């Protein structure tokens, strides 16, 4: 699998399910933790992009998750937020993870899960590529 941004996020969750025909993933510029990377960066509310996503996105069956209300109601990390983190320890396929220096949202990805800095990223190794930092699973 390969994809950028939301499609990168989807790869983490898909790979954790261990589908039998998935050979590898290549997430480009995607967050790995909605709480730490999207709505509470550095422990401070940062909901500008989340607001844009919520206002400009369409979801199936006329339903949409209201993460802005959730972050107001649950400003501390809880099971709600933990469920939005892929189970990295279950990912067994090779991963070539790419970040860029294009903007603050996409740049944060590897810092969130690289080199064991994320609570669930024990199988990740950070490296530096020509285009910037990358992280791959062992």
Coordinates of N, CA, C and O in Angstrom, one line a residue:
X1 N 0.9 -1.2 0.0 CA 0.0 0.0 0.0 C 0.9 1.2 0.0 O 2.0 1.2 0.6
X2 N 0.4 2.3 -0.6 CA 1.1 3.5 -0.6 C 0.1 4.7 -0.6 O -1.0 4.6 -1.2
X3 N 0.4 5.8 0.1 CA -0.5 6.9 0.0 C 0.0 8.0 1.0 O 0.8 7.8 1.9
X4 N -0.5 9.2 0.8 CA -0.2 10.4 1.5 C -1.3 10.8 2.5 O -2.5 10.7 2.2
X5 N -0.9 11.4 3.6 CA -1.8 12.0 4.6 C -2.8 11.0 5.1 O -2.4 10.0 5.8
X6 N -4.1 11.2 4.8 CA -5.1 10.3 5.4 C -4.9 8.9 4.9 O -5.1 7.9 5.6
X7 N -4.4 8.7 3.6 CA -4.2 7.4 3.1 C -3.0 6.7 3.8 O -2.9 5.5 3.9
X8 N -2.1 7.5 4.3 CA -1.0 7.0 5.2 C -1.5 6.5 6.5 O -1.1 5.4 7.0
X9 N -2.4 7.3 7.1 CA -3.0 6.9 8.4 C -3.7 5.6 8.2 O -3.6 4.6 9.1
X10 N -4.5 5.4 7.1 CA -5.2 4.2 6.9 C -4.3 3.0 6.8 O -4.7 1.9 7.2
X11 N -3.1 3.2 6.3 CA -2.1 2.1 6.2 C -1.7 1.5 7.5 O -1.6 0.3 7.7
X12 N -1.5 2.4 8.5 CA -1.1 1.9 9.8 C -2.2 1.0 10.4 O -1.9 -0.1 10.9
X13 N -3.5 1.4 10.3 CA -4.6 0.6 10.8 C -4.8 -0.7 10.1 O -5.0 -1.7 10.6
X14 N -4.6 -0.6 8.7 CA -4.8 -1.8 7.9 C -3.7 -2.8 8.2 O -3.9 -4.0 8.4
X15 N -2.4 -2.3 8.3 CA -1.3 -3.2 8.5 C -1.4 -3.9 9.9 O -1.1 -5.1 10.1
X16 N -2.0 -3.2 10.9 CA -2.1 -3.8 12.2 C -3.2 -4.9 12.2 O -3.1 -5.8 13.1
X17 N -4.1 -4.9 11.2 CA -5.0 -6.0 11.1 C -4.4 -7.2 10.5 O -5.0 -8.3 10.5
X18 N -3.2 -7.1 9.9 CA -2.4 -8.2 9.3 C -3.2 -8.9 8.2 O -3.3 -10.2 8.2
X19 N -3.7 -8.2 7.2 CA -4.3 -8.9 6.1 C -3.3 -9.8 5.4 O -2.2 -9.4 5.2
X20 N -3.7 -11.0 5.0 CA -2.7 -12.0 4.5 C -2.0 -11.6 3.2 O -0.9 -12.1 3.0
X21 N -2.6 -10.8 2.4 CA -2.0 -10.5 1.1 C -1.2 -9.1 1.1 O -0.7 -8.7 0.1
X22 N -1.2 -8.5 2.3 CA -0.4 -7.2 2.4 C 1.1 -7.5 2.5 O 1.5 -8.1 3.4
X23 N 1.8 -7.0 1.5 CA 3.3 -7.3 1.4 C 4.1 -6.2 2.1 O 5.1 -6.5 2.7
X24 N 3.7 -4.9 2.1 CA 4.4 -3.8 2.6 C 3.6 -2.6 2.6 O 2.5 -2.5 2.0
X25 N 4.0 -1.6 3.4 CA 3.3 -0.3 3.4 C 4.3 0.8 3.2 O 5.5 0.7 3.5
X26 N 3.8 1.9 2.6 CA 4.6 3.1 2.3 C 3.8 4.3 2.7 O 3.3 5.0 1.8
X27 N 3.6 4.6 4.0 CA 2.9 5.8 4.4 C 3.7 7.0 4.2 O 4.9 7.1 4.7
X28 N 3.2 8.0 3.5 CA 3.9 9.3 3.2 C 3.1 10.4 4.0 O 1.9 10.6 3.8
X29 N 3.8 11.1 4.8 CA 3.3 12.3 5.5 C 1.9 12.1 6.2 O 1.0 12.8 5.9
X30 N 1.9 11.1 7.0 CA 0.6 10.9 7.7 C 0.8 10.8 9.3 O 1.8 10.2 9.7
X31 N -0.1 11.4 10.0 CA 0.0 11.3 11.5 C -0.2 9.9 11.9 O -0.8 9.1 11.2
X32 N 0.3 9.6 13.1 CA 0.1 8.3 13.7 C -0.7 8.3 15.0 O -1.0 7.3 15.6
X33 N -1.0 9.5 15.5 CA -1.7 9.6 16.7 C -2.5 10.9 16.7 O -2.0 12.0 16.7
X34 N -3.8 10.8 16.5 CA -4.7 11.9 16.4 C -4.6 12.9 17.5 O -4.6 14.1 17.3
X35 N -4.5 12.4 18.7 CA -4.4 13.2 19.9 C -3.1 14.1 19.9 O -3.1 15.3 20.0
X36 N -2.0 13.4 19.8 CA -0.7 14.0 19.9 C -0.3 14.8 18.7 O 0.5 15.7 18.8
X37 N -0.7 14.3 17.5 CA -0.3 14.9 16.2 C -1.3 15.9 15.7 O -0.9 16.7 14.8
X38 N -2.5 15.8 16.1 CA -3.6 16.6 15.4 C -4.3 17.6 16.3 O -4.4 18.8 15.9
X39 N -4.7 17.2 17.5 CA -5.6 18.1 18.3 C -4.9 18.6 19.5 O -5.4 19.7 20.1
X40 N -3.8 18.0 20.0 CA -3.2 18.5 21.3 C -1.7 18.4 21.1 O -1.0 17.8 21.9
X41 N -1.2 19.1 20.1 CA 0.3 19.1 19.8 C 1.0 19.7 21.0 O 0.7 20.8 21.4
X42 N 2.0 19.0 21.5 CA 2.8 19.5 22.6 C 2.0 19.7 23.9 O 2.3 20.4 24.8
X43 N 0.8 19.0 24.0 CA 0.0 19.2 25.2 C -0.9 20.4 25.1 O -1.6 20.7 26.1
X44 N -0.9 21.1 24.1 CA -1.7 22.3 23.9 C -2.7 22.2 22.8 O -2.4 21.6 21.8
X45 N -4.0 22.7 23.0 CA -4.9 22.5 21.9 C -4.4 23.2 20.6 O -3.9 24.3 20.6
X46 N -4.6 22.4 19.5 CA -4.2 22.9 18.2 C -5.2 22.3 17.2 O -5.0 21.3 16.6
X47 N -6.4 22.9 17.2 CA -7.5 22.3 16.4 C -7.8 23.0 15.1 O -8.8 22.7 14.5
X48 N -6.9 23.9 14.6 CA -7.2 24.6 13.4 C -7.4 23.6 12.2 O -8.4 23.7 11.4
X49 N -6.5 22.7 12.0 CA -6.6 21.8 10.9 C -7.7 20.8 11.1 O -8.5 20.5 10.2
X50 N -7.9 20.4 12.4 CA -9.1 19.5 12.7 C -10.4 20.2 12.3 O -11.3 19.5 11.8
X51 N -10.5 21.5 12.5 CA -11.7 22.2 12.2 C -11.9 22.2 10.7 O -13.0 22.0 10.2
X52 N -10.8 22.4 9.9 CA -10.9 22.3 8.4 C -11.3 20.9 8.0 O -12.2 20.8 7.1
X53 N -10.8 19.9 8.6 CA -11.2 18.5 8.2 C -12.6 18.3 8.5 O -13.4 17.7 7.7
X54 N -13.1 18.7 9.7 CA -14.4 18.5 10.1 C -15.4 19.3 9.2 O -16.5 18.7 8.9
X55 N -15.1 20.5 8.9 CA -16.0 21.3 8.1 C -16.0 20.9 6.6 O -17.0 21.0 6.0
X56 N -14.9 20.4 6.1 CA -14.8 20.1 4.7 C -14.8 18.7 4.3 O -14.6 18.4 3.1
X57 N -15.0 17.8 5.2 CA -15.0 16.4 4.8 C -16.4 15.8 4.8 O -17.3 16.2 5.5
X58 N -16.6 14.7 4.0 CA -17.8 14.0 4.0 C -17.6 12.6 4.5 O -16.5 12.0 4.2
X59 N -18.6 12.1 5.2 CA -18.4 10.7 5.7 C -19.7 9.9 5.4 O -20.7 10.4 5.1
X60 N -19.5 8.6 5.3 CA -20.6 7.7 5.0 C -21.8 7.7 5.9 O -21.6 8.1 7.1
X61 N -22.9 7.4 5.4 CA -24.2 7.3 6.2 C -24.5 8.6 7.0 O -25.0 8.5 8.1
X62 N -24.1 9.7 6.4 CA -24.4 11.0 7.0 C -23.9 11.2 8.4 O -24.4 11.9 9.2
X63 N -22.8 10.4 8.8 CA -22.2 10.5 10.1 C -20.8 11.1 10.0 O -20.1 10.8 9.1
X64 N -20.5 11.8 11.0 CA -19.1 12.4 11.1 C -18.7 12.5 12.5 O -19.5 12.9 13.4
X65 N -17.5 12.1 12.9 CA -17.0 12.2 14.2 C -16.7 13.7 14.5 O -16.1 14.4 13.7
X66 N -17.1 14.1 15.7 CA -16.9 15.5 16.1 C -15.7 15.6 17.0 O -15.9 15.6 18.2
X67 N -14.5 15.5 16.5 CA -13.3 15.5 17.3 C -13.1 16.9 18.1 O -12.4 16.9 19.1
X68 N -13.7 17.9 17.6 CA -13.5 19.2 18.3 C -14.3 19.2 19.6 O -13.8 19.6 20.6
X69 N -15.5 18.6 19.6 CA -16.2 18.5 20.8 C -15.5 17.4 21.7 O -15.5 17.6 22.9
X70 N -15.0 16.4 21.1 CA -14.3 15.4 21.9 C -13.1 15.9 22.6 O -12.9 15.6 23.8
X71 N -12.3 16.8 22.0 CA -11.1 17.3 22.6 C -11.5 18.3 23.7 O -10.8 18.5 24.7
X72 N -12.6 19.0 23.6 CA -13.1 19.9 24.6 C -13.6 19.0 25.8 O -13.3 19.4 27.0
X73 N -14.3 18.0 25.5 CA -14.9 17.1 26.6 C -13.8 16.2 27.2 O -13.9 16.0 28.4
X74 N -12.8 15.8 26.5 CA -11.8 14.9 27.0 C -10.4 15.5 26.6 O -9.7 14.9 25.7
X75 N -9.9 16.5 27.3 CA -8.7 17.1 27.0 C -7.4 16.3 27.4 O -6.4 16.6 26.9
X76 N -7.6 15.3 28.2 CA -6.5 14.4 28.6 C -6.6 13.1 27.8 O -7.7 12.7 27.3
X77 N -5.5 12.4 27.6 CA -5.5 11.2 26.9 C -6.4 10.2 27.6 O -6.2 10.0 28.8
X78 N -7.3 9.6 26.9 CA -8.2 8.6 27.5 C -8.3 7.4 26.5 O -7.7 7.5 25.4
X79 N -9.2 6.5 26.8 CA -9.4 5.4 25.9 C -9.9 5.8 24.6 O -9.6 5.3 23.5
X80 N -10.7 6.9 24.6 CA -11.2 7.5 23.3 C -10.1 7.8 22.4 O -10.1 7.4 21.2
X81 N -9.0 8.5 22.9 CA -7.9 8.8 22.1 C -7.0 7.6 21.8 O -6.4 7.5 20.7
X82 N -6.8 6.7 22.8 CA -6.0 5.6 22.6 C -6.5 4.7 21.4 O -5.7 4.1 20.7
X83 N -7.8 4.7 21.3 CA -8.4 3.9 20.2 C -8.1 4.5 18.8 O -8.4 3.9 17.8
X84 N -7.6 5.7 18.8 CA -7.3 6.4 17.5 C -5.8 6.2 17.2 O -5.3 6.9 16.3
X85 N -5.1 5.4 17.9 CA -3.7 5.1 17.6 C -3.6 3.7 17.1 O -4.1 2.7 17.7
X86 N -2.9 3.5 15.9 CA -2.8 2.2 15.4 C -2.0 1.3 16.4 O -1.2 1.8 17.1
X87 N -2.2 0.0 16.3 CA -1.5 -0.9 17.1 C -0.2 -1.3 16.4 O -0.1 -2.4 15.8
X88 N 0.8 -0.5 16.6 CA 2.1 -0.6 15.9 C 2.7 -2.0 16.2 O 3.4 -2.6 15.3
X89 N 2.5 -2.5 17.4 CA 3.2 -3.7 17.8 C 2.6 -4.9 17.0 O 3.2 -6.0 16.9
X90 N 1.5 -4.7 16.3 CA 0.9 -5.8 15.5 C 1.3 -5.7 14.0 O 1.0 -6.6 13.2
X91 N 2.0 -4.7 13.6 CA 2.4 -4.5 12.2 C 3.7 -5.4 12.0 O 4.7 -5.2 12.7
X92 N 3.5 -6.3 11.0 CA 4.6 -7.2 10.8 C 5.2 -7.1 9.4 O 6.2 -7.6 9.1
X93 N 4.6 -6.3 8.5 CA 5.1 -6.1 7.1 C 6.1 -5.0 7.1 O 6.1 -4.1 8.0
X94 N 7.0 -5.0 6.2 CA 8.0 -3.9 6.1 C 7.2 -2.6 5.8 O 6.2 -2.5 5.1
X95 N 7.8 -1.5 6.3 CA 7.2 -0.2 6.2 C 8.3 0.8 5.8 O 9.3 0.9 6.4
X96 N 8.1 1.5 4.7 CA 9.0 2.6 4.3 C 8.2 3.9 4.5 O 7.2 4.2 3.8
X97 N 8.6 4.6 5.6 CA 7.8 5.7 6.0 C 8.5 7.0 5.6 O 9.7 7.1 5.9
X98 N 7.8 7.9 5.0 CA 8.4 9.1 4.5 C 7.7 10.4 5.1 O 6.5 10.4 5.2
X99 N 8.5 11.3 5.5 CA 8.0 12.6 5.9 C 8.6 13.7 5.1 O 9.5 13.4 4.3
X100 N 8.1 14.9 5.2 CA 8.7 16.0 4.4 C 8.8 17.2 5.3 O 8.4 17.2 6.5
X101 N 9.3 18.3 4.7 CA 9.4 19.5 5.4 C 8.3 20.5 4.8 O 8.5 21.7 4.8
X102 N 7.2 20.0 4.3 CA 6.3 20.8 3.6 C 5.4 21.6 4.5 O 5.0 22.8 4.2
X103 N 5.0 21.1 5.7 CA 4.1 21.9 6.6 C 4.2 21.2 8.0 O 4.7 20.1 8.1
X104 N 3.7 21.9 9.0 CA 3.8 21.3 10.3 C 3.0 20.1 10.6 O 3.3 19.3 11.4
X105 N 1.9 19.9 9.9 CA 1.1 18.7 10.1 C 1.8 17.5 9.6 O 2.0 16.5 10.3
X106 N 2.3 17.5 8.4 CA 2.9 16.3 7.8 C 4.3 16.1 8.4 O 4.7 14.9 8.4
X107 N 5.0 17.1 8.7 CA 6.3 16.9 9.3 C 6.3 16.2 10.6 O 7.3 15.4 10.9
X108 N 5.3 16.2 11.3 CA 5.2 15.6 12.7 C 5.2 14.1 12.7 O 5.6 13.5 13.6
X109 N 4.8 13.5 11.6 CA 4.6 12.0 11.6 C 5.7 11.2 12.2 O 5.5 10.6 13.2
X110 N 6.9 11.2 11.6 CA 8.0 10.4 12.2 C 8.4 10.7 13.6 O 8.7 9.8 14.4
X111 N 8.3 11.9 14.0 CA 8.7 12.3 15.4 C 7.7 11.7 16.4 O 8.0 11.5 17.5
X112 N 6.5 11.3 15.9 CA 5.5 10.8 16.8 C 5.7 9.3 17.0 O 5.3 8.8 18.1
X113 N 6.2 8.6 16.1 CA 6.3 7.1 16.3 C 7.7 6.6 16.0 O 8.0 5.4 16.2
X114 N 8.7 7.4 15.7 CA 10.0 6.9 15.3 C 10.9 6.6 16.5 O 10.7 7.2 17.6
X115 N 11.7 5.7 16.3 CA 12.8 5.3 17.3 C 12.2 5.1 18.7 O 12.8 5.4 19.6
X116 N 11.0 4.5 18.7 CA 10.5 4.1 20.0 C 9.9 5.3 20.9 O 9.6 5.1 22.0
X117 N 9.8 6.5 20.3 CA 9.3 7.6 21.1 C 7.8 7.5 21.3 O 7.3 8.1 22.2
X118 N 7.1 6.8 20.5 CA 5.7 6.6 20.6 C 5.5 5.4 21.5 O 6.2 4.4 21.4
X119 N 4.4 5.4 22.4 CA 4.2 4.3 23.3 C 4.1 2.9 22.6 O 4.4 1.9 23.2
X120 N 3.6 2.9 21.4 CA 3.4 1.6 20.7 C 4.3 1.4 19.6 O 4.1 0.5 18.7
X121 N 5.4 2.1 19.5 CA 6.3 2.0 18.3 C 7.6 1.3 18.6 O 8.7 1.6 18.1
X122 N 7.6 0.2 19.4 CA 8.8 -0.5 19.7 C 9.6 -1.1 18.6 O 10.7 -1.3 18.6
X123 N 8.9 -1.3 17.4 CA 9.5 -2.0 16.3 C 10.0 -1.0 15.2 O 10.2 -1.4 14.1
X124 N 10.1 0.3 15.5 CA 10.5 1.3 14.5 C 11.9 1.7 14.7 O 12.4 1.8 15.8
X125 N 12.6 2.0 13.6 CA 13.9 2.6 13.6 C 13.9 3.8 12.7 O 13.4 3.8 11.6
X126 N 14.5 4.9 13.2 CA 14.5 6.1 12.4 C 15.8 6.2 11.6 O 16.9 5.7 12.1
X127 N 15.7 6.7 10.4 CA 16.9 6.9 9.6 C 16.7 8.3 8.9 O 15.7 8.9 9.0
X128 N 17.7 8.7 8.2 CA 17.6 10.0 7.5 C 17.8 9.7 6.0 O 18.8 9.1 5.6
X129 N 16.9 10.1 5.2 CA 17.0 9.9 3.8 C 17.3 11.2 3.1 O 17.3 12.3 3.8
X130 N 17.6 11.2 1.8 CA 17.9 12.5 1.1 C 16.8 13.5 1.2 O 17.1 14.7 1.3
X131 N 15.5 13.1 1.3 CA 14.4 14.0 1.3 C 14.0 14.4 2.8 O 13.1 15.1 3.0
X132 N 14.7 13.8 3.8 CA 14.3 14.1 5.1 C 14.2 12.8 5.9 O 14.6 11.7 5.5
X133 N 13.8 12.9 7.2 CA 13.8 11.7 8.0 C 12.8 10.7 7.6 O 11.7 11.0 7.0
X134 N 13.1 9.4 7.8 CA 12.2 8.3 7.5 C 12.3 7.3 8.6 O 13.2 7.3 9.4
X135 N 11.3 6.5 8.8 CA 11.3 5.5 9.8 C 10.8 4.2 9.1 O 9.9 4.2 8.4
X136 N 11.4 3.1 9.5 CA 11.0 1.8 9.0 C 10.9 0.8 10.1 O 11.6 1.0 11.1
X137 N 10.0 -0.1 10.0 CA 9.9 -1.2 11.0 C 11.1 -2.2 10.8 O 11.6 -2.4 9.8
X138 N 11.4 -2.8 11.9 CA 12.5 -3.8 11.9 C 12.1 -5.0 11.2 O 11.0 -5.4 11.2

